[in-house]
Structure formats: C-alpha cells, structure tokens
Coordinates of N, CA and C in Angstrom, one line a residue:
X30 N 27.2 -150.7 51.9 CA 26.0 -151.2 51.2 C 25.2 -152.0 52.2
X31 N 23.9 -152.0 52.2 CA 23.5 -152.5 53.3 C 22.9 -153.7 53.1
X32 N 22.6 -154.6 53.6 CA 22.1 -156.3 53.8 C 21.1 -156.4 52.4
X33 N 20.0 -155.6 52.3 CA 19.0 -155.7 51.4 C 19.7 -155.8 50.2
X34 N 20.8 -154.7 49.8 CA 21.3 -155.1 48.0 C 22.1 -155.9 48.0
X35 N 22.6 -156.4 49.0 CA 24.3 -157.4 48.8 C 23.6 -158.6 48.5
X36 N 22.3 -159.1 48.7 CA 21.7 -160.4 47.5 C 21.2 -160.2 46.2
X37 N 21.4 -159.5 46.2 CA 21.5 -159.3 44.9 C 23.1 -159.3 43.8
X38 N 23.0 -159.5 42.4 CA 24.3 -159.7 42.0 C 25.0 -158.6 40.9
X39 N 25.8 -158.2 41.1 CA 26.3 -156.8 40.7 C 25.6 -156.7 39.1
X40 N 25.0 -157.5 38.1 CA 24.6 -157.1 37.0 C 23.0 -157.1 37.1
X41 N 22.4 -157.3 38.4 CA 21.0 -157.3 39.1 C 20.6 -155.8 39.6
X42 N 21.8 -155.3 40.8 CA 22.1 -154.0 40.7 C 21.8 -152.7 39.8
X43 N 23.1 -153.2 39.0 CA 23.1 -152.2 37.9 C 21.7 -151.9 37.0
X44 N 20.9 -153.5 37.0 CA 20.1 -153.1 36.2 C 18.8 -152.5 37.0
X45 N 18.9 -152.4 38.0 CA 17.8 -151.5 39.2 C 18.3 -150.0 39.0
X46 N 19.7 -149.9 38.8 CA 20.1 -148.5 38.8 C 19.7 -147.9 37.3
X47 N 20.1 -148.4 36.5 CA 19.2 -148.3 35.1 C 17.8 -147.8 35.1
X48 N 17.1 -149.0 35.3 CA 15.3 -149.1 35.6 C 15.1 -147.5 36.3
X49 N 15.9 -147.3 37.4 CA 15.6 -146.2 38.4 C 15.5 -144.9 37.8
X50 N 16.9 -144.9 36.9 CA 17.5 -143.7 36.1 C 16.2 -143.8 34.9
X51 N 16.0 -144.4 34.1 CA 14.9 -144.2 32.9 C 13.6 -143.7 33.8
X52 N 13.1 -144.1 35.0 CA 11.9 -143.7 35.9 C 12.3 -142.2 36.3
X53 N 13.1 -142.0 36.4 CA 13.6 -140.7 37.0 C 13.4 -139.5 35.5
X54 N 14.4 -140.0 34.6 CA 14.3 -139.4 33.7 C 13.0 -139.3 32.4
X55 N 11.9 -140.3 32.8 CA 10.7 -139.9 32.2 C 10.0 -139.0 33.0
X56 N 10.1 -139.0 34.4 CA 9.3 -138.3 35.5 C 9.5 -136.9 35.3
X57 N 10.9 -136.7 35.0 CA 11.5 -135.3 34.3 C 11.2 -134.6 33.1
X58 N 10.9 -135.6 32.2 CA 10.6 -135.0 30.8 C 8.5 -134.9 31.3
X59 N 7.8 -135.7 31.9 CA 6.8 -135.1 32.4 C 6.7 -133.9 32.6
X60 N 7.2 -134.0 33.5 CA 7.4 -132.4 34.4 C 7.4 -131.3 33.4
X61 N 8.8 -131.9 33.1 CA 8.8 -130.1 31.2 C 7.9 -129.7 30.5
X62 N 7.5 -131.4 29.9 CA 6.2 -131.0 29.0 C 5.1 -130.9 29.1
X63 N 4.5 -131.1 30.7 CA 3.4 -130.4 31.2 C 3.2 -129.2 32.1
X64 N 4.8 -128.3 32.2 CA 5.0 -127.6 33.2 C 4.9 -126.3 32.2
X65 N 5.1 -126.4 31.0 CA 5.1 -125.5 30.4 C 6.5 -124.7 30.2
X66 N 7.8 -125.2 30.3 CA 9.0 -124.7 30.3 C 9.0 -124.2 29.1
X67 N 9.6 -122.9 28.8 CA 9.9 -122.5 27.3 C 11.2 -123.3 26.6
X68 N 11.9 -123.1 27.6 CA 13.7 -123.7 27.1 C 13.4 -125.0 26.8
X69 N 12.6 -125.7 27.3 CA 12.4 -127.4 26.9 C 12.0 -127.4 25.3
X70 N 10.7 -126.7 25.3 CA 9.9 -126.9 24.1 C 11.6 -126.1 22.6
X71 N 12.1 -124.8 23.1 CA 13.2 -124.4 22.6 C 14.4 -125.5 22.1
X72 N 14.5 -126.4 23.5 CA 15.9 -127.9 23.0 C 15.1 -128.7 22.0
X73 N 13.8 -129.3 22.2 CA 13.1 -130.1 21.4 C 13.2 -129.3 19.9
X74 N 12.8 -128.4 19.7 CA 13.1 -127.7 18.3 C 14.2 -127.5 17.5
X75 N 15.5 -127.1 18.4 CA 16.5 -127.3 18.3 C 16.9 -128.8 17.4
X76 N 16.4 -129.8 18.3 CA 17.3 -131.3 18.1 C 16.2 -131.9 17.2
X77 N 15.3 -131.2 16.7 CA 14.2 -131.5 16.0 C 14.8 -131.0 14.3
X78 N 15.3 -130.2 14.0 CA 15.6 -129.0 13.6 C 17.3 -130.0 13.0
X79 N 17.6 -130.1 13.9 CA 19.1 -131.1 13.3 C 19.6 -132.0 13.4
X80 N 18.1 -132.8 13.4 CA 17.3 -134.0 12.8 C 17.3 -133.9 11.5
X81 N 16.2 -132.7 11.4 CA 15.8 -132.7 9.8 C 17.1 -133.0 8.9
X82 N 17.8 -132.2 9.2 CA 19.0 -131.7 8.3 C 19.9 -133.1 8.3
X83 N 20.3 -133.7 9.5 CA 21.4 -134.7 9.4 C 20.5 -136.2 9.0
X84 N 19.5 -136.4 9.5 CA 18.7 -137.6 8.9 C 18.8 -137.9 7.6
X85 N 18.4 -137.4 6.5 CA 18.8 -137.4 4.9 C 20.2 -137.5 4.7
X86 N 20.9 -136.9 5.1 CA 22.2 -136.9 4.7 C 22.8 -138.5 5.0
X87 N 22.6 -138.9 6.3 CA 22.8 -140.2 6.7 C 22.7 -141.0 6.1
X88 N 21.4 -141.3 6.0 CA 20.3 -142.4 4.8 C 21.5 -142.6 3.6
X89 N 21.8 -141.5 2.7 CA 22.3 -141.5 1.6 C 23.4 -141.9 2.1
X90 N 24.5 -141.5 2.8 CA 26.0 -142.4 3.4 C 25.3 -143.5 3.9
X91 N 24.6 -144.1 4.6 CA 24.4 -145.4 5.0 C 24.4 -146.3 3.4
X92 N 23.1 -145.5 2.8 CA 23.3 -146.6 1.2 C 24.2 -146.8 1.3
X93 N 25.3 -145.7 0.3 CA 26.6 -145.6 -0.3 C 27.2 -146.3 0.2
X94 N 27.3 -146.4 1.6 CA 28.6 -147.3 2.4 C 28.0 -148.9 2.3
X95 N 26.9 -149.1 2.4 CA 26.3 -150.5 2.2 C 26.8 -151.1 0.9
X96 N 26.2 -150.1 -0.2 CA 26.2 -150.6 -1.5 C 28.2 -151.3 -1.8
X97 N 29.0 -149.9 -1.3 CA 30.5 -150.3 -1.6 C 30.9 -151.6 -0.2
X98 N 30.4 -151.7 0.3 CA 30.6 -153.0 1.7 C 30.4 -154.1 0.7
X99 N 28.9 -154.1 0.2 CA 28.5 -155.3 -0.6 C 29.1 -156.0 -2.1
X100 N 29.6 -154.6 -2.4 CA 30.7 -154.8 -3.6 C 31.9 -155.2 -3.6
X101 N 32.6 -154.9 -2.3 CA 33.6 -155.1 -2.0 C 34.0 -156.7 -1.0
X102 N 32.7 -157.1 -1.1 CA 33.0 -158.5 -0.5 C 32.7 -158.7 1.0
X103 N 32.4 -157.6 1.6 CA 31.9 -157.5 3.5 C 31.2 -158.6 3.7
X104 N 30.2 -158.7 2.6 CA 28.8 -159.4 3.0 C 29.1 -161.1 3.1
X105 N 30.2 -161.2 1.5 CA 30.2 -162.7 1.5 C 30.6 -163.5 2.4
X106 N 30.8 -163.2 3.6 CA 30.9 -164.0 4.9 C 29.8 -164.7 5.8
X107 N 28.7 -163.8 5.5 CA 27.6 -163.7 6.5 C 26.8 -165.1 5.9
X108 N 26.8 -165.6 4.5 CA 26.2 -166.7 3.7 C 26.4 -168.5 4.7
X109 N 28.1 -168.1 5.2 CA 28.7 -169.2 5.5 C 29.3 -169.4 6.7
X110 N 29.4 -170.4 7.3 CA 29.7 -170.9 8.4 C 28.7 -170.9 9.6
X111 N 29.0 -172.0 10.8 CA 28.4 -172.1 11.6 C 28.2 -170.5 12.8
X112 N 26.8 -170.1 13.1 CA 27.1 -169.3 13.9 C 27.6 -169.4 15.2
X113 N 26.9 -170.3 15.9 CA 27.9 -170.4 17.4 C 26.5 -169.8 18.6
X114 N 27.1 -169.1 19.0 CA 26.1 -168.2 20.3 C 26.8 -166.8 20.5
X115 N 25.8 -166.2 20.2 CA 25.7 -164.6 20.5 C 26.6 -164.1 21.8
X116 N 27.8 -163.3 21.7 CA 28.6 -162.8 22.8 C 29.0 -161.8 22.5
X117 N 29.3 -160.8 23.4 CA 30.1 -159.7 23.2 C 31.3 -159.9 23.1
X118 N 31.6 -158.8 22.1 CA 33.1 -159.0 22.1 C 34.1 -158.6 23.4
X119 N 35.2 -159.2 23.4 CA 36.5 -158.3 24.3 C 37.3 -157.8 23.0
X120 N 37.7 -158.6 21.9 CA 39.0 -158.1 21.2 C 37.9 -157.0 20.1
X121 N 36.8 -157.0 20.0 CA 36.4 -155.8 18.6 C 35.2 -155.2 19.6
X122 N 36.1 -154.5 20.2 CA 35.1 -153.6 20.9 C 35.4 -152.6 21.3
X123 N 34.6 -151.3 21.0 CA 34.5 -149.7 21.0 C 34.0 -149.4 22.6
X124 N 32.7 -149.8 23.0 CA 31.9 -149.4 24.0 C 32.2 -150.4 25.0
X125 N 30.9 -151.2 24.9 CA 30.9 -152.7 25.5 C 30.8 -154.3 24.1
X126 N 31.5 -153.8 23.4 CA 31.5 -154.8 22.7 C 30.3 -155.7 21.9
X127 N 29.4 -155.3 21.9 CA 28.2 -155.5 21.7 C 28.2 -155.4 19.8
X128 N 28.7 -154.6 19.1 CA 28.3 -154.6 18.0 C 29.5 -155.6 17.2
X129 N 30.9 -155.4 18.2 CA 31.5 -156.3 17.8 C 31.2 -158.0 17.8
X130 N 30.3 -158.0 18.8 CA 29.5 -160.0 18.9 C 28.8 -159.7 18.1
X131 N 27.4 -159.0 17.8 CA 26.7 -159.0 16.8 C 27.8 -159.0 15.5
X132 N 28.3 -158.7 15.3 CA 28.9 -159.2 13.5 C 29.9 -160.2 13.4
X133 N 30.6 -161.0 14.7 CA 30.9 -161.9 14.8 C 30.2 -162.7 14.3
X134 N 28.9 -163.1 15.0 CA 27.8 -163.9 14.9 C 27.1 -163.7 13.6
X135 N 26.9 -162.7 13.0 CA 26.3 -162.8 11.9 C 27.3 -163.1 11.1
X136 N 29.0 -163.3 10.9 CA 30.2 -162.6 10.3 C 29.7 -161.9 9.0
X137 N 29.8 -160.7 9.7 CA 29.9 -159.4 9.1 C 31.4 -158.9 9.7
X138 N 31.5 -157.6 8.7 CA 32.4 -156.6 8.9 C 31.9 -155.6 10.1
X139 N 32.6 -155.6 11.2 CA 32.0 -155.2 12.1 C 31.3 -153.4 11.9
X140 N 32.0 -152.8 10.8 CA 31.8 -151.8 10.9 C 30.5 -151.2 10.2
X141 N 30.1 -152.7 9.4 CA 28.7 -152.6 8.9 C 27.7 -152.5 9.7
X142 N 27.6 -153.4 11.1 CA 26.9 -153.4 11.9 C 26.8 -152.2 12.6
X143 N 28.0 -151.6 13.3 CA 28.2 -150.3 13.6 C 27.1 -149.0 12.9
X144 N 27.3 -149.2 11.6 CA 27.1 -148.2 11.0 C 25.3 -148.2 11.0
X145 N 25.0 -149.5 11.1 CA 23.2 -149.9 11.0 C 22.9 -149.3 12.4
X146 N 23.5 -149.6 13.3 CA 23.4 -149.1 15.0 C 23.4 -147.7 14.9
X147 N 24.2 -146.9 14.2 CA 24.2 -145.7 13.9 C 22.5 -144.8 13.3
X148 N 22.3 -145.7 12.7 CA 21.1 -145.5 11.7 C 20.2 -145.8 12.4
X149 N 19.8 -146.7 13.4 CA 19.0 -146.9 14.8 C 19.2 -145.9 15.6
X150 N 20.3 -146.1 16.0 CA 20.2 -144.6 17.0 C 19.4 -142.8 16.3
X151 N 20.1 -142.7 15.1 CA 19.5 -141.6 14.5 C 17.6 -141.5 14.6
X152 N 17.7 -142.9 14.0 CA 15.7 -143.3 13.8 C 14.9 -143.3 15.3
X153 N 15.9 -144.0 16.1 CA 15.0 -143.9 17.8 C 15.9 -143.8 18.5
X154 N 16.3 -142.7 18.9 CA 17.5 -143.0 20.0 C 17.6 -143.7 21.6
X155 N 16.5 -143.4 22.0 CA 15.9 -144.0 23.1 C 15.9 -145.1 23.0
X156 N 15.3 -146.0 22.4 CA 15.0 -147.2 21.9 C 16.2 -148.0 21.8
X157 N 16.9 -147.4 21.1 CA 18.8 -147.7 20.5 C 19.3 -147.9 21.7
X158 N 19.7 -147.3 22.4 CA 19.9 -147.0 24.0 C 19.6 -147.9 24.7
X159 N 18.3 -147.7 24.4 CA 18.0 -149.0 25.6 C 18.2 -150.3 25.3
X160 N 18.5 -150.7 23.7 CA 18.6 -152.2 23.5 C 19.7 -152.6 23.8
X161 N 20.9 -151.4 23.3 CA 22.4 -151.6 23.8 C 22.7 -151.6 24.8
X162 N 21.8 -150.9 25.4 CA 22.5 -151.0 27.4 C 21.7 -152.5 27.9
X163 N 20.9 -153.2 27.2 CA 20.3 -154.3 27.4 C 21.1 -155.4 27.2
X164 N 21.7 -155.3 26.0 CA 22.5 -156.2 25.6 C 23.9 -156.5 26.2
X165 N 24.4 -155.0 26.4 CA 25.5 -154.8 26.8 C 25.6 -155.3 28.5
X166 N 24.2 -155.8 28.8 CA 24.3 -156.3 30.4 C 23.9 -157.9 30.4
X167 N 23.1 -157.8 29.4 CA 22.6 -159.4 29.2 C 23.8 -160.3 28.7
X168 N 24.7 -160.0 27.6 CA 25.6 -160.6 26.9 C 26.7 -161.2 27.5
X169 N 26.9 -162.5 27.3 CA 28.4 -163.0 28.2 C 29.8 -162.6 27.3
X170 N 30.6 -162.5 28.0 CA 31.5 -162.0 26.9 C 32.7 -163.8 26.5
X171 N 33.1 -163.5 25.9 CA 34.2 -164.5 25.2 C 35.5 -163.4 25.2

C-alpha cells in the first residue's frame, strides 16, 4: 500500500472504495442508457416487470405481519424504557448488525425492523443500500 492511503483509517478507506464503486457504477449505467444497448433496456423491463408483481404482494405480508406483531405484543416494548445510543449489533445480527441496533434502540422485535428494511429496499433499493452500507460503517458496535 503506498504512503498516500496508510493515513488514512481503514473505515476512511473503505469508504473511498465505496464512493469510487457508486461513481463507477453510475458512469456504467450512463453509458447503457445513452448508448442505446438493447439487453439493458430488456433487464430494466425484466426487473420492472417483477416489481409489478412482487411489490403488492409484499405491501399486503408487510400489513398482515405488522398487524399480528402489534397484536401479539412486539410493539409493547418500544413505549418504555431508556434508549441509550444507537449501535450495531454483534449478538442480533444477520449482515452487519445494523437492523439488529436499530430495534435494540427503538426495543422492537428485531424482525419487525427487518421486515420494514425489506419494504425499503423493495420501494428504493439503491437508496436502501446506500443507507445500510452507511450505517453499517458509521455505527460503533457494542
């Protein structure tokens, strides 16, 4: 590694390699959709296409799973107690632990929060993405 990145600190790094990769990968999707590629405009239809289909279906399991969460007592935790400070999880975590601190901190069921992250990602995935890889670098863990 040479002199220039070693002052920097490995979560300073990562997030240049990030920044780099999203610049890379818009420069790419430029290219397709003003180059005129068939097979691009073809994937976009595609995942456009089973959008339509899986988006509705979601929505209604999101309700349903909210409504039986709320019924069943998930929520009554979230009313009471001190929050603390926002951290990622080590012990309730899938990825980077991220959804498991977010429902610590709110106390939720973590799988409630999961499931909303779910429903973000479906609604913007990009967006989704980018907050969780945000977080998941910003976040100190406990």
């Amino acid at each position: 590694m040479s002199r220039r990145w070693e002052r920097y600190t490995r979560r300073q790094r990562s997030l240049l390699a990030v920044g780099a990769a999203m610049v890379a990968a818009g420069a790419a999707a430029m290219l397709f959709v003003y180059s005129g590629v068939w097979w691009w405009w073809l994937l976009v239809g595609i995942a456009f296409s089973i959008l339509d289909l899986v988006f509705p279906c979601a929505l209604v399991a999101l309700v349903v799973y909210l409504v039986w969460a709320w019924r069943s007592g998930k929520f009554s935790r979230a009313a009471t107690g001190d929050r603390g400070t926002l951290r990622a999880s080590t012990v309730d975590r899938r990825i980077a632990g991220v959804c498991g601190g977010i429902a610590e901190y709110l106390h939720l069921d973590s799988i409630v929060v999961r499931i909303i992250a779910l429903l973000l990602f479906i609604t913007s995935p990009l967006l989704t993405s980018f907050l969780y890889l945000l977080l998941a670098l910003a976040l100190p863990r406990y």
